Structures are given as structure tokens and as C-alpha cells.
Short mmCIF file of N, CA, C and O in Angstrom, two decimals:
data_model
loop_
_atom_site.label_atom_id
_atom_site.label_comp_id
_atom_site.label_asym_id
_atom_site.label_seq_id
_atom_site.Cartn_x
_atom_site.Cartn_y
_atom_site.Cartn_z
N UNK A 1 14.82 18.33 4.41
CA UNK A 1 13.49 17.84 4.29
C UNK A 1 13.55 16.49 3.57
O UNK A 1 14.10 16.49 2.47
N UNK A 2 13.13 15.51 3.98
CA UNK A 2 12.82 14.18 3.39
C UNK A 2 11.43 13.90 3.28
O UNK A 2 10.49 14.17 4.02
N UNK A 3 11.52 13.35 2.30
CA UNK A 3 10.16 13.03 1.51
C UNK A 3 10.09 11.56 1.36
O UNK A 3 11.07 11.00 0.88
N UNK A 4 9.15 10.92 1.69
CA UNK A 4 8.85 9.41 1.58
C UNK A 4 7.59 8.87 0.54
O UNK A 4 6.81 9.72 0.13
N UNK A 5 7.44 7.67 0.18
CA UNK A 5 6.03 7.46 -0.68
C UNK A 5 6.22 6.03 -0.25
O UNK A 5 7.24 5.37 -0.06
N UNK A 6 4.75 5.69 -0.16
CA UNK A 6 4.63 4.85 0.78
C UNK A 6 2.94 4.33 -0.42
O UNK A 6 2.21 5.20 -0.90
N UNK A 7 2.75 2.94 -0.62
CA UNK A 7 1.65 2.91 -1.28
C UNK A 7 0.68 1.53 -0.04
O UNK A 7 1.09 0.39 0.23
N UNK A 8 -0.62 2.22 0.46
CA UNK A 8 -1.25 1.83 1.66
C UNK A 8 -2.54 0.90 0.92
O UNK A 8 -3.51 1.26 0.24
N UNK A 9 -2.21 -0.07 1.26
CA UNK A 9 -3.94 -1.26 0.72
C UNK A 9 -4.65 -1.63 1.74
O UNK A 9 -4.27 -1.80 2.90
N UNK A 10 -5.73 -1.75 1.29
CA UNK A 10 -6.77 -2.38 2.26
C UNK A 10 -7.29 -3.80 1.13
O UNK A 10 -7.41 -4.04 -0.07
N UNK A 11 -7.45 -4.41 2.33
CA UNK A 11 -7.36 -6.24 1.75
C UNK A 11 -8.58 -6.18 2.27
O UNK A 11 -8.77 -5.42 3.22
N UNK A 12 -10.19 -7.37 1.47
CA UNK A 12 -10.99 -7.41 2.29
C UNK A 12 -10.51 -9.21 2.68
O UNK A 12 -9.84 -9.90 1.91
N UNK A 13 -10.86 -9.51 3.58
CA UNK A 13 -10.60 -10.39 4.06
C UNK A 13 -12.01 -11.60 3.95
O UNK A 13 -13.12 -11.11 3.70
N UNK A 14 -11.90 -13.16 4.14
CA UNK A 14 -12.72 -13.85 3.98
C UNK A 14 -14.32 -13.81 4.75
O UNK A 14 -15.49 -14.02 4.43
N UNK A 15 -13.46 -13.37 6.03
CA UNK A 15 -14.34 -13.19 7.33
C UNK A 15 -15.33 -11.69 7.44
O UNK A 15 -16.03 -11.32 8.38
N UNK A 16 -15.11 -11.07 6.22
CA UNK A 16 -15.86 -9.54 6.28
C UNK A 16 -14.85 -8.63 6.84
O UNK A 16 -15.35 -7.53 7.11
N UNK A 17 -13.85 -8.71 7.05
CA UNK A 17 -12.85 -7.86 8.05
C UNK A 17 -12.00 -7.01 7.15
O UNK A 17 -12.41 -7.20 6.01
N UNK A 18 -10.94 -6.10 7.15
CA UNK A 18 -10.30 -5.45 6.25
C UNK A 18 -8.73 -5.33 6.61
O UNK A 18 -8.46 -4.87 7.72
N UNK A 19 -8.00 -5.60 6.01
CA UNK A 19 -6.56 -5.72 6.48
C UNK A 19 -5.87 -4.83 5.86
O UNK A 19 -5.90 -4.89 4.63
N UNK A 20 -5.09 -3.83 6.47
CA UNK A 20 -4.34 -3.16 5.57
C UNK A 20 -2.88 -3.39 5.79
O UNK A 20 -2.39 -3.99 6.75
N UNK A 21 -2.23 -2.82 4.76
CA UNK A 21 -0.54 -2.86 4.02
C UNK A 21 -0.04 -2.06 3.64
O UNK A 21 -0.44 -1.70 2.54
N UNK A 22 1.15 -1.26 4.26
CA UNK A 22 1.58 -0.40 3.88
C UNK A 22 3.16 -0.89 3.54
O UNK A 22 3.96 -1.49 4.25
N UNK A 23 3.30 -0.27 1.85
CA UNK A 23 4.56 -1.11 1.03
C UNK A 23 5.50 0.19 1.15
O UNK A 23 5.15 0.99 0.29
N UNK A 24 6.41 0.62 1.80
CA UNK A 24 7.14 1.76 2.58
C UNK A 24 8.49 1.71 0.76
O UNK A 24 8.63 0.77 -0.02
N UNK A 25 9.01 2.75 0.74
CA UNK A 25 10.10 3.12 -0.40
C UNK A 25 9.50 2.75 -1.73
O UNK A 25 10.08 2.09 -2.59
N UNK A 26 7.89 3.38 -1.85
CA UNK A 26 7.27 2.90 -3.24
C UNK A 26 7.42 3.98 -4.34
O UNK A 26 7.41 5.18 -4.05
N UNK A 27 7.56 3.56 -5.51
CA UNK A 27 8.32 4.11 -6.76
C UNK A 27 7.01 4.51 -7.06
O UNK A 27 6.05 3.87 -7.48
N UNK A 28 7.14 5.64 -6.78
CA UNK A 28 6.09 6.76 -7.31
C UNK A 28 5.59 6.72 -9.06
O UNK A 28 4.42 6.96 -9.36
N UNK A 29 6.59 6.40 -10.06
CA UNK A 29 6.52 6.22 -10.98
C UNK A 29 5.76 4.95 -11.77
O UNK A 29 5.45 4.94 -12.96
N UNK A 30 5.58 4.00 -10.91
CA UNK A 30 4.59 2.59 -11.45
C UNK A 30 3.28 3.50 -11.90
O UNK A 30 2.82 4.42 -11.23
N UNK A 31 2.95 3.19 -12.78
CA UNK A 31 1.36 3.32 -13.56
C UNK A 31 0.21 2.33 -12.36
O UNK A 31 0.30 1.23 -11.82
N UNK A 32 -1.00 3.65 -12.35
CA UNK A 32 -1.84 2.80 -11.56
C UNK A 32 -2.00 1.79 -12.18
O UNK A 32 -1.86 0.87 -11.38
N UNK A 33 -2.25 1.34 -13.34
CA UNK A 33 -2.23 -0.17 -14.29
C UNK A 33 -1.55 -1.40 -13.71
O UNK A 33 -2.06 -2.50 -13.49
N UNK A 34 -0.35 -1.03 -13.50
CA UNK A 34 0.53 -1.67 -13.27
C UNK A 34 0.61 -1.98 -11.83
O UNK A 34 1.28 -2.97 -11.58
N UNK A 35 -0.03 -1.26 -10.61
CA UNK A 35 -0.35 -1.55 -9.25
C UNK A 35 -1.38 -2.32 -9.26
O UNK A 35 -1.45 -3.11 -8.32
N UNK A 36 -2.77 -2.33 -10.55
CA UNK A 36 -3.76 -3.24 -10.22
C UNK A 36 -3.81 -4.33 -10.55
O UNK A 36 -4.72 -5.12 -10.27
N UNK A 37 -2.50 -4.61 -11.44
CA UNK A 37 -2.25 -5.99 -11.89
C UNK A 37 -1.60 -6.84 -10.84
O UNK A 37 -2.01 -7.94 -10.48
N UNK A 38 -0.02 -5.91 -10.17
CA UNK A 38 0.40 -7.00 -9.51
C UNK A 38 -0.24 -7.10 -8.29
O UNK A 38 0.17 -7.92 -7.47
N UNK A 39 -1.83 -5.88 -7.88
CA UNK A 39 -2.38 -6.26 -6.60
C UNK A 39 -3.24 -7.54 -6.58
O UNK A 39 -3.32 -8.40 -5.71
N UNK A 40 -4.08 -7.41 -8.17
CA UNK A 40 -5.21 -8.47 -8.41
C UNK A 40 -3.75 -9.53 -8.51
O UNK A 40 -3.88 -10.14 -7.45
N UNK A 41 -2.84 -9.93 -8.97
CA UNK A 41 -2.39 -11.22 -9.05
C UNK A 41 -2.05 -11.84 -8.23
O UNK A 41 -2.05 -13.06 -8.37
N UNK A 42 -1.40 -10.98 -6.52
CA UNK A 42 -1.24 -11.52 -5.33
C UNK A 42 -2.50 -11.89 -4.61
O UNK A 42 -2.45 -12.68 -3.67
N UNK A 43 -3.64 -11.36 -5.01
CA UNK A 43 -5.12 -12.08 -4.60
C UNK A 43 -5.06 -13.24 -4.90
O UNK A 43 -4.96 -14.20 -4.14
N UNK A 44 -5.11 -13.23 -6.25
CA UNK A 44 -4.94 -14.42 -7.41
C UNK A 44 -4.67 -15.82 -6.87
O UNK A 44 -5.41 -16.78 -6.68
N UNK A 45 -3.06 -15.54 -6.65
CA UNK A 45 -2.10 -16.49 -6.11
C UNK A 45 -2.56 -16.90 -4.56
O UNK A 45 -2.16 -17.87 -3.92
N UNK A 46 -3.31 -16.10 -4.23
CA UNK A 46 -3.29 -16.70 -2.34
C UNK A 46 -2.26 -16.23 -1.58
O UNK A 46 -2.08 -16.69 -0.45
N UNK A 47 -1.55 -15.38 -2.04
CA UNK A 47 -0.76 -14.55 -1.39
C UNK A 47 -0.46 -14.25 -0.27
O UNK A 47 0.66 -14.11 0.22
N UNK A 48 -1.66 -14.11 0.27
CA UNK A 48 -1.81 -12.90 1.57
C UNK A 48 -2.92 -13.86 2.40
O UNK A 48 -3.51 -14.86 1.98
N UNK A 49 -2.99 -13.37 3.39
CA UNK A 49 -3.73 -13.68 4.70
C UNK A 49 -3.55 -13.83 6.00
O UNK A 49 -2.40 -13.86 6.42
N UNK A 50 -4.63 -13.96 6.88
CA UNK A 50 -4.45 -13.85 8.37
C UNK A 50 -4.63 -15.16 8.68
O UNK A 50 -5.80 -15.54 8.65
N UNK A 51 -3.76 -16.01 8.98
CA UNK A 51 -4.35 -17.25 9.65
C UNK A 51 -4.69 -18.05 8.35
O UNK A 51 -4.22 -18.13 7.22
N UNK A 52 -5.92 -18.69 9.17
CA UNK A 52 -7.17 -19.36 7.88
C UNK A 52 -8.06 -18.30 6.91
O UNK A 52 -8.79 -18.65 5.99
N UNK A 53 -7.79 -16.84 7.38
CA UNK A 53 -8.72 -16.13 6.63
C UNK A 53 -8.24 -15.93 5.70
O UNK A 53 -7.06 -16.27 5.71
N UNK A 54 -8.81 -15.21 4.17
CA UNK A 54 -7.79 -15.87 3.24
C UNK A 54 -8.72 -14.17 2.93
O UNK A 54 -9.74 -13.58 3.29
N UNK A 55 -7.15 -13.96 1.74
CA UNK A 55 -8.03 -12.36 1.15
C UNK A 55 -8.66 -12.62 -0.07
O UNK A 55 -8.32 -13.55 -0.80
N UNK A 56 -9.82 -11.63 -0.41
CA UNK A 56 -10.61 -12.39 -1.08
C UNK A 56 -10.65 -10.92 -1.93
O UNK A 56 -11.39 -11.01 -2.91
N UNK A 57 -10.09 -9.76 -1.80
CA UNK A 57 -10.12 -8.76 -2.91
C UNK A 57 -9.54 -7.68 -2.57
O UNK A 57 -9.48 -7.41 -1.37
N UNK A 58 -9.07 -6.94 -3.41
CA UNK A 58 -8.40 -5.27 -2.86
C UNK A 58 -9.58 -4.39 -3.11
O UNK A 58 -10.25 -4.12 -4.11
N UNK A 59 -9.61 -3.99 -1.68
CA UNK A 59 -10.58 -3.16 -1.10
C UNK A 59 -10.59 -1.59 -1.95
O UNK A 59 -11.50 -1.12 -2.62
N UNK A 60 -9.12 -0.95 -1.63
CA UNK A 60 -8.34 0.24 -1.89
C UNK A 60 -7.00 0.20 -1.80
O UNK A 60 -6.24 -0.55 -1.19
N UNK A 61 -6.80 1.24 -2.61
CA UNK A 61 -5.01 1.42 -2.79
C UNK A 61 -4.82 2.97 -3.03
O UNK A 61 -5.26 3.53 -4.04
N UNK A 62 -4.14 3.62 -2.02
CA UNK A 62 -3.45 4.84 -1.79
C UNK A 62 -2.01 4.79 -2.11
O UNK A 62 -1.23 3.94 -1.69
N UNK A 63 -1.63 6.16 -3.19
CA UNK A 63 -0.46 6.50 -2.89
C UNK A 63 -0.37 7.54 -1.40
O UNK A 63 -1.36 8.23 -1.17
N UNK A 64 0.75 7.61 -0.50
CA UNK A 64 1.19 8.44 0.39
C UNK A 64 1.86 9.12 0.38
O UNK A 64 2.81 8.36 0.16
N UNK A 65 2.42 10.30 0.44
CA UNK A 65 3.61 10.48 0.03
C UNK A 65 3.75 11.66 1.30
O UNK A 65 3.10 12.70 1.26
N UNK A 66 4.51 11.39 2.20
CA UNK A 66 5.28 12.47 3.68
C UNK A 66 6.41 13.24 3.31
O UNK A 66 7.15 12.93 2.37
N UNK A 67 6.57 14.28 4.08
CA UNK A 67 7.25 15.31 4.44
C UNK A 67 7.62 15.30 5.58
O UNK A 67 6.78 15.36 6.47
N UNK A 68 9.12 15.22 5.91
CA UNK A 68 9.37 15.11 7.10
C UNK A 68 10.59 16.24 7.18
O UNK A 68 11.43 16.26 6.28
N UNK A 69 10.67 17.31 8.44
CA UNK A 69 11.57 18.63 8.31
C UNK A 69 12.13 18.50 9.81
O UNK A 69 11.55 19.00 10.77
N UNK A 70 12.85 18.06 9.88
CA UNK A 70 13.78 18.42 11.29
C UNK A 70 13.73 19.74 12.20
O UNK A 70 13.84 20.90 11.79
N UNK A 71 13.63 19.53 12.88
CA UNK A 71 13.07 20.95 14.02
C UNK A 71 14.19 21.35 14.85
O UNK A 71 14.38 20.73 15.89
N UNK A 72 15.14 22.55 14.46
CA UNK A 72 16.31 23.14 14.91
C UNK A 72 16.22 23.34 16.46
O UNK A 72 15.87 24.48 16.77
N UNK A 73 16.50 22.34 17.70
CA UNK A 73 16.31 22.49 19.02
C UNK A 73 17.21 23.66 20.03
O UNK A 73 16.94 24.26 21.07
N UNK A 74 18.34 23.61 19.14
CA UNK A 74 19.52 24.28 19.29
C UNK A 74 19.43 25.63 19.94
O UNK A 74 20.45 26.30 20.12
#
């Protein structure tokens, strides 16, 4: 059984639109504190965007975390 964590954002975008991001092998252990700092600071910076649309705030932020079990075909 493998287990994954995966932390999923939604960006709102300039245009009213919503972009999401999923950051795949995420360390379960970061403090939400510490996810809303370095999310607000990549806003901050201009980081991110589509084109000319530019992101203008973090919408939401999910941890994920899957279960994945191999299925004996044999």
C-alpha cells in the first residue's frame, strides 16, 4: 500500500477565474502557518499566473493525502 500527500490550491485569478495547483510529495509535517506564509508570499512576489492574468489571492488550500493498494490479477 502506498500512501501519497499531495497539498491542492486554488488561485483566484485577475479575470474572476480560479486556477488550481497541485504540489505532489508534500511534507505532511509543515504547520498550516507556515503554508500561509509561503502561499501569501508567492502572491506577493507575482509568482504565478496565466498569461497576462495575474493571481491576485489564495482562494483555498487542501491537504490530500491517497491510498493506493495493488490489485492481485494473478
Amino acid at each position: 500500500m502506498a500512501k501519497t500527500q499531495e497539498l491542492s490550491v486554488k488561485f483566484n485569478l485577475a479575470s474572476g477565474d480560479v486556477m488550481t495547483l497541485t504540489i505532489g510529495d508534500f511534507k505532511n509535517a509543515l504547520l498550516d502557518s507556515d503554508i500561509k506564509t509561503s502561499l501569501d508570499a508567492m502572491v506577493k512576489a507575482g509568482a504565478l499566473g496565466i498569461g497576462a492574468d495575474a493571481v491576485t489571492g489564495v482562494a483555498s488550500a487542501q491537504r490530500v493525502t491517497t491510498e493506493k493498494t495493488d490489485v492481485n490479477l494473478a
